């Protein structure tokens, strides 16, 4: 056991940039790192919301939502890795801890208890919209700063993944409306 504090082992402080040779100035890289860390926090919050929904969904649509939520969870995990790798490529340090996510992401947290399938879908649709509303201006800012790699990541991966997943969620919400409300609650009442 050593007497050294854990800070003695830190090789790069959060917020500091490591020197990298990718043809972008420090100011551009710093702005992109901050923006991408926010996207990473949102993505981690959404990943966790999908896993919670996957574990706790119920009702008549249980099986299809259980599978959909898990598929979207896995896609968000892949997206997280891409965002984190871009942050590191820019010389930054990524968010990685639950406290970072809670303090940086504005995505609403679900209650601890089990929600109806309709409430889960509404919450997930809202989360996707939060990400998309943040992502588009960040993509434009990266483009204007000449950070093509960050712009490409935001447009090709973050926006496209979240638009597609949002569309799937909205289709389920439409289905619930067509069925006359919350199919999950109706299925539970019939049991």
mmCIF file of C-alpha atoms in Angstrom:
data_model
loop_
_atom_site.group_PDB
_atom_site.id
_atom_site.type_symbol
_atom_site.label_atom_id
_atom_site.label_comp_id
_atom_site.label_asym_id
_atom_site.label_seq_id
_atom_site.Cartn_x
_atom_site.Cartn_y
_atom_site.Cartn_z
ATOM 1 C CA UNK A 1 0.000 0.000 0.000
ATOM 2 C CA UNK A 2 1.343 3.420 -0.931
ATOM 3 C CA UNK A 3 0.861 6.807 0.701
ATOM 4 C CA UNK A 4 0.500 8.551 -2.651
ATOM 5 C CA UNK A 5 -2.856 10.088 -3.472
ATOM 6 C CA UNK A 6 -4.619 8.879 -6.589
ATOM 7 C CA UNK A 7 -3.974 12.326 -8.137
ATOM 8 C CA UNK A 8 -0.277 11.456 -8.287
ATOM 9 C CA UNK A 9 -1.143 8.798 -10.866
ATOM 10 C CA UNK A 10 -3.049 11.131 -13.212
ATOM 11 C CA UNK A 11 -1.095 11.506 -16.447
ATOM 12 C CA UNK A 12 -3.501 13.991 -18.072
ATOM 13 C CA UNK A 13 -5.897 16.259 -16.238
ATOM 14 C CA UNK A 14 -9.483 16.415 -17.417
ATOM 15 C CA UNK A 15 -9.836 19.456 -19.683
ATOM 16 C CA UNK A 16 -6.170 19.411 -20.725
ATOM 17 C CA UNK A 17 -5.191 18.511 -24.270
ATOM 18 C CA UNK A 18 -2.414 16.119 -25.100
ATOM 19 C CA UNK A 19 -0.233 17.092 -28.051
ATOM 20 C CA UNK A 20 -1.440 15.364 -31.205
ATOM 21 C CA UNK A 21 -0.472 15.868 -34.814
ATOM 22 C CA UNK A 22 -3.746 15.798 -36.728
ATOM 23 C CA UNK A 23 -3.661 19.210 -38.369
ATOM 24 C CA UNK A 24 -6.068 20.977 -36.009
ATOM 25 C CA UNK A 25 -5.172 23.836 -33.663
ATOM 26 C CA UNK A 26 -5.652 23.515 -29.900
ATOM 27 C CA UNK A 27 -8.667 25.848 -29.766
ATOM 28 C CA UNK A 28 -10.574 23.827 -32.379
ATOM 29 C CA UNK A 29 -9.680 20.561 -30.688
ATOM 30 C CA UNK A 30 -10.675 21.921 -27.266
ATOM 31 C CA UNK A 31 -14.077 23.078 -28.557
ATOM 32 C CA UNK A 32 -14.691 19.721 -30.209
ATOM 33 C CA UNK A 33 -13.644 17.802 -27.096
ATOM 34 C CA UNK A 34 -16.091 19.790 -24.937
ATOM 35 C CA UNK A 35 -18.906 19.263 -27.452
ATOM 36 C CA UNK A 36 -18.160 15.566 -27.863
ATOM 37 C CA UNK A 37 -17.978 15.009 -24.108
ATOM 38 C CA UNK A 38 -21.494 16.456 -23.856
ATOM 39 C CA UNK A 39 -22.606 14.082 -26.624
ATOM 40 C CA UNK A 40 -20.869 11.248 -24.807
ATOM 41 C CA UNK A 41 -22.705 12.072 -21.561
ATOM 42 C CA UNK A 42 -26.038 12.169 -23.429
ATOM 43 C CA UNK A 43 -25.229 8.889 -25.159
ATOM 44 C CA UNK A 44 -24.283 7.211 -21.890
ATOM 45 C CA UNK A 45 -27.503 8.460 -20.269
ATOM 46 C CA UNK A 46 -29.531 7.144 -23.215
ATOM 47 C CA UNK A 47 -27.677 3.827 -23.148
ATOM 48 C CA UNK A 48 -28.615 3.427 -19.487
ATOM 49 C CA UNK A 49 -32.243 4.409 -20.178
ATOM 50 C CA UNK A 50 -32.427 1.726 -22.855
ATOM 51 C CA UNK A 51 -31.034 -0.943 -20.533
ATOM 52 C CA UNK A 52 -33.467 0.038 -17.771
ATOM 53 C CA UNK A 53 -36.348 -0.132 -20.256
ATOM 54 C CA UNK A 54 -35.065 -3.488 -21.543
ATOM 55 C CA UNK A 55 -35.028 -4.942 -18.032
ATOM 56 C CA UNK A 56 -38.332 -3.459 -16.896
ATOM 57 C CA UNK A 57 -40.649 -3.455 -19.893
ATOM 58 C CA UNK A 58 -43.871 -5.406 -19.530
ATOM 59 C CA UNK A 59 -47.274 -5.941 -21.048
ATOM 60 C CA UNK A 60 -48.615 -7.062 -24.406
ATOM 61 C CA UNK A 61 -45.641 -5.635 -26.310
ATOM 62 C CA UNK A 62 -43.048 -7.027 -23.903
ATOM 63 C CA UNK A 63 -41.176 -9.283 -26.312
ATOM 64 C CA UNK A 64 -40.793 -6.874 -29.210
ATOM 65 C CA UNK A 65 -39.884 -3.939 -26.947
ATOM 66 C CA UNK A 66 -37.505 -6.090 -24.896
ATOM 67 C CA UNK A 67 -35.618 -6.950 -28.098
ATOM 68 C CA UNK A 68 -35.811 -3.418 -29.542
ATOM 69 C CA UNK A 69 -34.544 -1.807 -26.341
ATOM 70 C CA UNK A 70 -31.610 -4.212 -26.189
ATOM 71 C CA UNK A 71 -30.745 -3.612 -29.862
ATOM 72 C CA UNK A 72 -30.802 0.163 -29.338
ATOM 73 C CA UNK A 73 -28.746 -0.228 -26.157
ATOM 74 C CA UNK A 74 -26.031 -2.101 -28.095
ATOM 75 C CA UNK A 75 -26.046 0.557 -30.836
ATOM 76 C CA UNK A 76 -25.627 3.302 -28.224
ATOM 77 C CA UNK A 77 -22.685 1.376 -26.708
ATOM 78 C CA UNK A 78 -21.041 1.280 -30.146
ATOM 79 C CA UNK A 79 -21.736 4.984 -30.601
ATOM 80 C CA UNK A 80 -20.227 5.753 -27.177
ATOM 81 C CA UNK A 81 -17.026 4.028 -28.198
ATOM 82 C CA UNK A 82 -16.808 6.036 -31.429
ATOM 83 C CA UNK A 83 -17.327 9.314 -29.566
ATOM 84 C CA UNK A 84 -14.765 8.417 -26.881
ATOM 85 C CA UNK A 85 -12.197 7.431 -29.503
ATOM 86 C CA UNK A 86 -12.687 10.750 -31.307
ATOM 87 C CA UNK A 87 -12.180 12.655 -28.044
ATOM 88 C CA UNK A 88 -8.940 10.758 -27.452
ATOM 89 C CA UNK A 89 -7.860 11.341 -31.065
ATOM 90 C CA UNK A 90 -8.286 15.078 -30.485
ATOM 91 C CA UNK A 91 -6.015 14.816 -27.431
ATOM 92 C CA UNK A 92 -8.815 15.099 -24.879
ATOM 93 C CA UNK A 93 -9.955 13.111 -21.891
ATOM 94 C CA UNK A 94 -13.378 11.469 -21.956
ATOM 95 C CA UNK A 95 -16.143 11.471 -19.407
ATOM 96 C CA UNK A 96 -16.393 8.008 -17.914
ATOM 97 C CA UNK A 97 -18.060 8.171 -14.496
ATOM 98 C CA UNK A 98 -21.753 8.278 -13.498
ATOM 99 C CA UNK A 99 -21.301 11.663 -11.832
ATOM 100 C CA UNK A 100 -19.946 13.091 -15.089
ATOM 101 C CA UNK A 101 -23.026 11.882 -16.929
ATOM 102 C CA UNK A 102 -25.414 13.241 -14.310
ATOM 103 C CA UNK A 103 -23.777 16.668 -14.248
ATOM 104 C CA UNK A 104 -23.317 17.061 -18.013
ATOM 105 C CA UNK A 105 -26.370 15.477 -19.628
ATOM 106 C CA UNK A 106 -29.769 17.157 -19.644
ATOM 107 C CA UNK A 107 -31.543 13.920 -20.524
ATOM 108 C CA UNK A 108 -34.306 13.297 -17.968
ATOM 109 C CA UNK A 109 -33.724 10.394 -15.635
ATOM 110 C CA UNK A 110 -36.334 7.705 -15.300
ATOM 111 C CA UNK A 111 -37.851 6.915 -11.920
ATOM 112 C CA UNK A 112 -36.485 3.909 -10.073
ATOM 113 C CA UNK A 113 -39.773 2.059 -10.369
ATOM 114 C CA UNK A 114 -41.143 0.269 -13.419
ATOM 115 C CA UNK A 115 -42.932 2.520 -15.898
ATOM 116 C CA UNK A 116 -45.548 1.700 -18.471
ATOM 117 C CA UNK A 117 -44.269 0.880 -21.929
ATOM 118 C CA UNK A 118 -45.823 4.160 -23.149
ATOM 119 C CA UNK A 119 -43.893 6.181 -20.541
ATOM 120 C CA UNK A 120 -40.664 4.367 -21.438
ATOM 121 C CA UNK A 121 -41.162 5.151 -25.132
ATOM 122 C CA UNK A 122 -42.022 8.798 -24.445
ATOM 123 C CA UNK A 123 -38.907 9.188 -22.290
ATOM 124 C CA UNK A 124 -36.690 7.578 -24.955
ATOM 125 C CA UNK A 125 -38.176 9.749 -27.726
ATOM 126 C CA UNK A 126 -37.492 12.851 -25.616
ATOM 127 C CA UNK A 127 -33.896 11.707 -25.030
ATOM 128 C CA UNK A 128 -33.287 11.216 -28.737
ATOM 129 C CA UNK A 129 -34.703 14.653 -29.457
ATOM 130 C CA UNK A 130 -32.404 16.220 -26.827
ATOM 131 C CA UNK A 131 -29.392 14.610 -28.489
ATOM 132 C CA UNK A 132 -30.482 15.648 -31.977
ATOM 133 C CA UNK A 133 -31.179 19.241 -30.941
ATOM 134 C CA UNK A 134 -27.658 19.434 -29.435
ATOM 135 C CA UNK A 135 -25.895 17.502 -32.204
ATOM 136 C CA UNK A 136 -26.860 19.509 -35.275
ATOM 137 C CA UNK A 137 -25.398 22.870 -34.128
ATOM 138 C CA UNK A 138 -22.286 21.060 -32.898
ATOM 139 C CA UNK A 139 -21.845 19.478 -36.329
ATOM 140 C CA UNK A 140 -22.141 22.883 -37.991
ATOM 141 C CA UNK A 141 -19.638 24.412 -35.534
ATOM 142 C CA UNK A 142 -17.147 21.591 -36.179
ATOM 143 C CA UNK A 143 -17.592 22.062 -39.926
ATOM 144 C CA UNK A 144 -17.025 25.813 -39.673
ATOM 145 C CA UNK A 145 -13.879 25.204 -37.567
ATOM 146 C CA UNK A 146 -12.509 22.779 -40.169
ATOM 147 C CA UNK A 147 -12.829 19.737 -37.876
ATOM 148 C CA UNK A 148 -14.061 17.352 -40.558
ATOM 149 C CA UNK A 149 -13.573 14.240 -38.420
ATOM 150 C CA UNK A 150 -15.807 15.524 -35.633
ATOM 151 C CA UNK A 151 -18.380 16.830 -38.104
ATOM 152 C CA UNK A 152 -18.447 13.455 -39.858
ATOM 153 C CA UNK A 153 -18.838 11.571 -36.573
ATOM 154 C CA UNK A 154 -21.696 13.793 -35.435
ATOM 155 C CA UNK A 155 -23.560 13.677 -38.755
ATOM 156 C CA UNK A 156 -22.813 10.118 -39.894
ATOM 157 C CA UNK A 157 -23.042 8.356 -36.569
ATOM 158 C CA UNK A 158 -24.670 10.436 -33.821
ATOM 159 C CA UNK A 159 -27.399 12.102 -35.889
ATOM 160 C CA UNK A 160 -28.142 9.115 -38.116
ATOM 161 C CA UNK A 161 -28.222 6.587 -35.261
ATOM 162 C CA UNK A 162 -30.447 8.777 -33.109
ATOM 163 C CA UNK A 163 -32.781 9.702 -35.956
ATOM 164 C CA UNK A 164 -33.265 6.049 -36.864
ATOM 165 C CA UNK A 165 -33.761 4.929 -33.277
ATOM 166 C CA UNK A 166 -36.165 7.814 -32.679
ATOM 167 C CA UNK A 167 -38.156 6.764 -35.729
ATOM 168 C CA UNK A 168 -38.478 3.214 -34.353
ATOM 169 C CA UNK A 169 -39.625 4.576 -30.980
ATOM 170 C CA UNK A 170 -42.142 6.950 -32.598
ATOM 171 C CA UNK A 171 -43.541 4.062 -34.650
ATOM 172 C CA UNK A 172 -44.204 2.182 -31.408
ATOM 173 C CA UNK A 173 -45.839 5.271 -29.905
ATOM 174 C CA UNK A 174 -48.049 5.518 -32.993
ATOM 175 C CA UNK A 175 -48.935 1.856 -32.591
ATOM 176 C CA UNK A 176 -49.969 2.497 -28.995
ATOM 177 C CA UNK A 177 -52.183 5.354 -30.189
ATOM 178 C CA UNK A 178 -53.719 3.079 -32.838
ATOM 179 C CA UNK A 179 -54.440 0.517 -30.113
ATOM 180 C CA UNK A 180 -56.191 3.118 -28.005
ATOM 181 C CA UNK A 181 -53.580 4.055 -25.420
ATOM 182 C CA UNK A 182 -50.905 2.111 -23.622
ATOM 183 C CA UNK A 183 -50.832 -1.410 -25.019
ATOM 184 C CA UNK A 184 -48.508 -2.406 -22.187
ATOM 185 C CA UNK A 185 -51.027 -1.286 -19.555
ATOM 186 C CA UNK A 186 -53.903 -2.927 -21.447
ATOM 187 C CA UNK A 187 -51.993 -6.184 -21.627
ATOM 188 C CA UNK A 188 -51.275 -6.041 -17.909
ATOM 189 C CA UNK A 189 -54.949 -5.383 -17.123
ATOM 190 C CA UNK A 190 -55.993 -8.424 -19.153
ATOM 191 C CA UNK A 191 -53.688 -10.742 -17.197
#
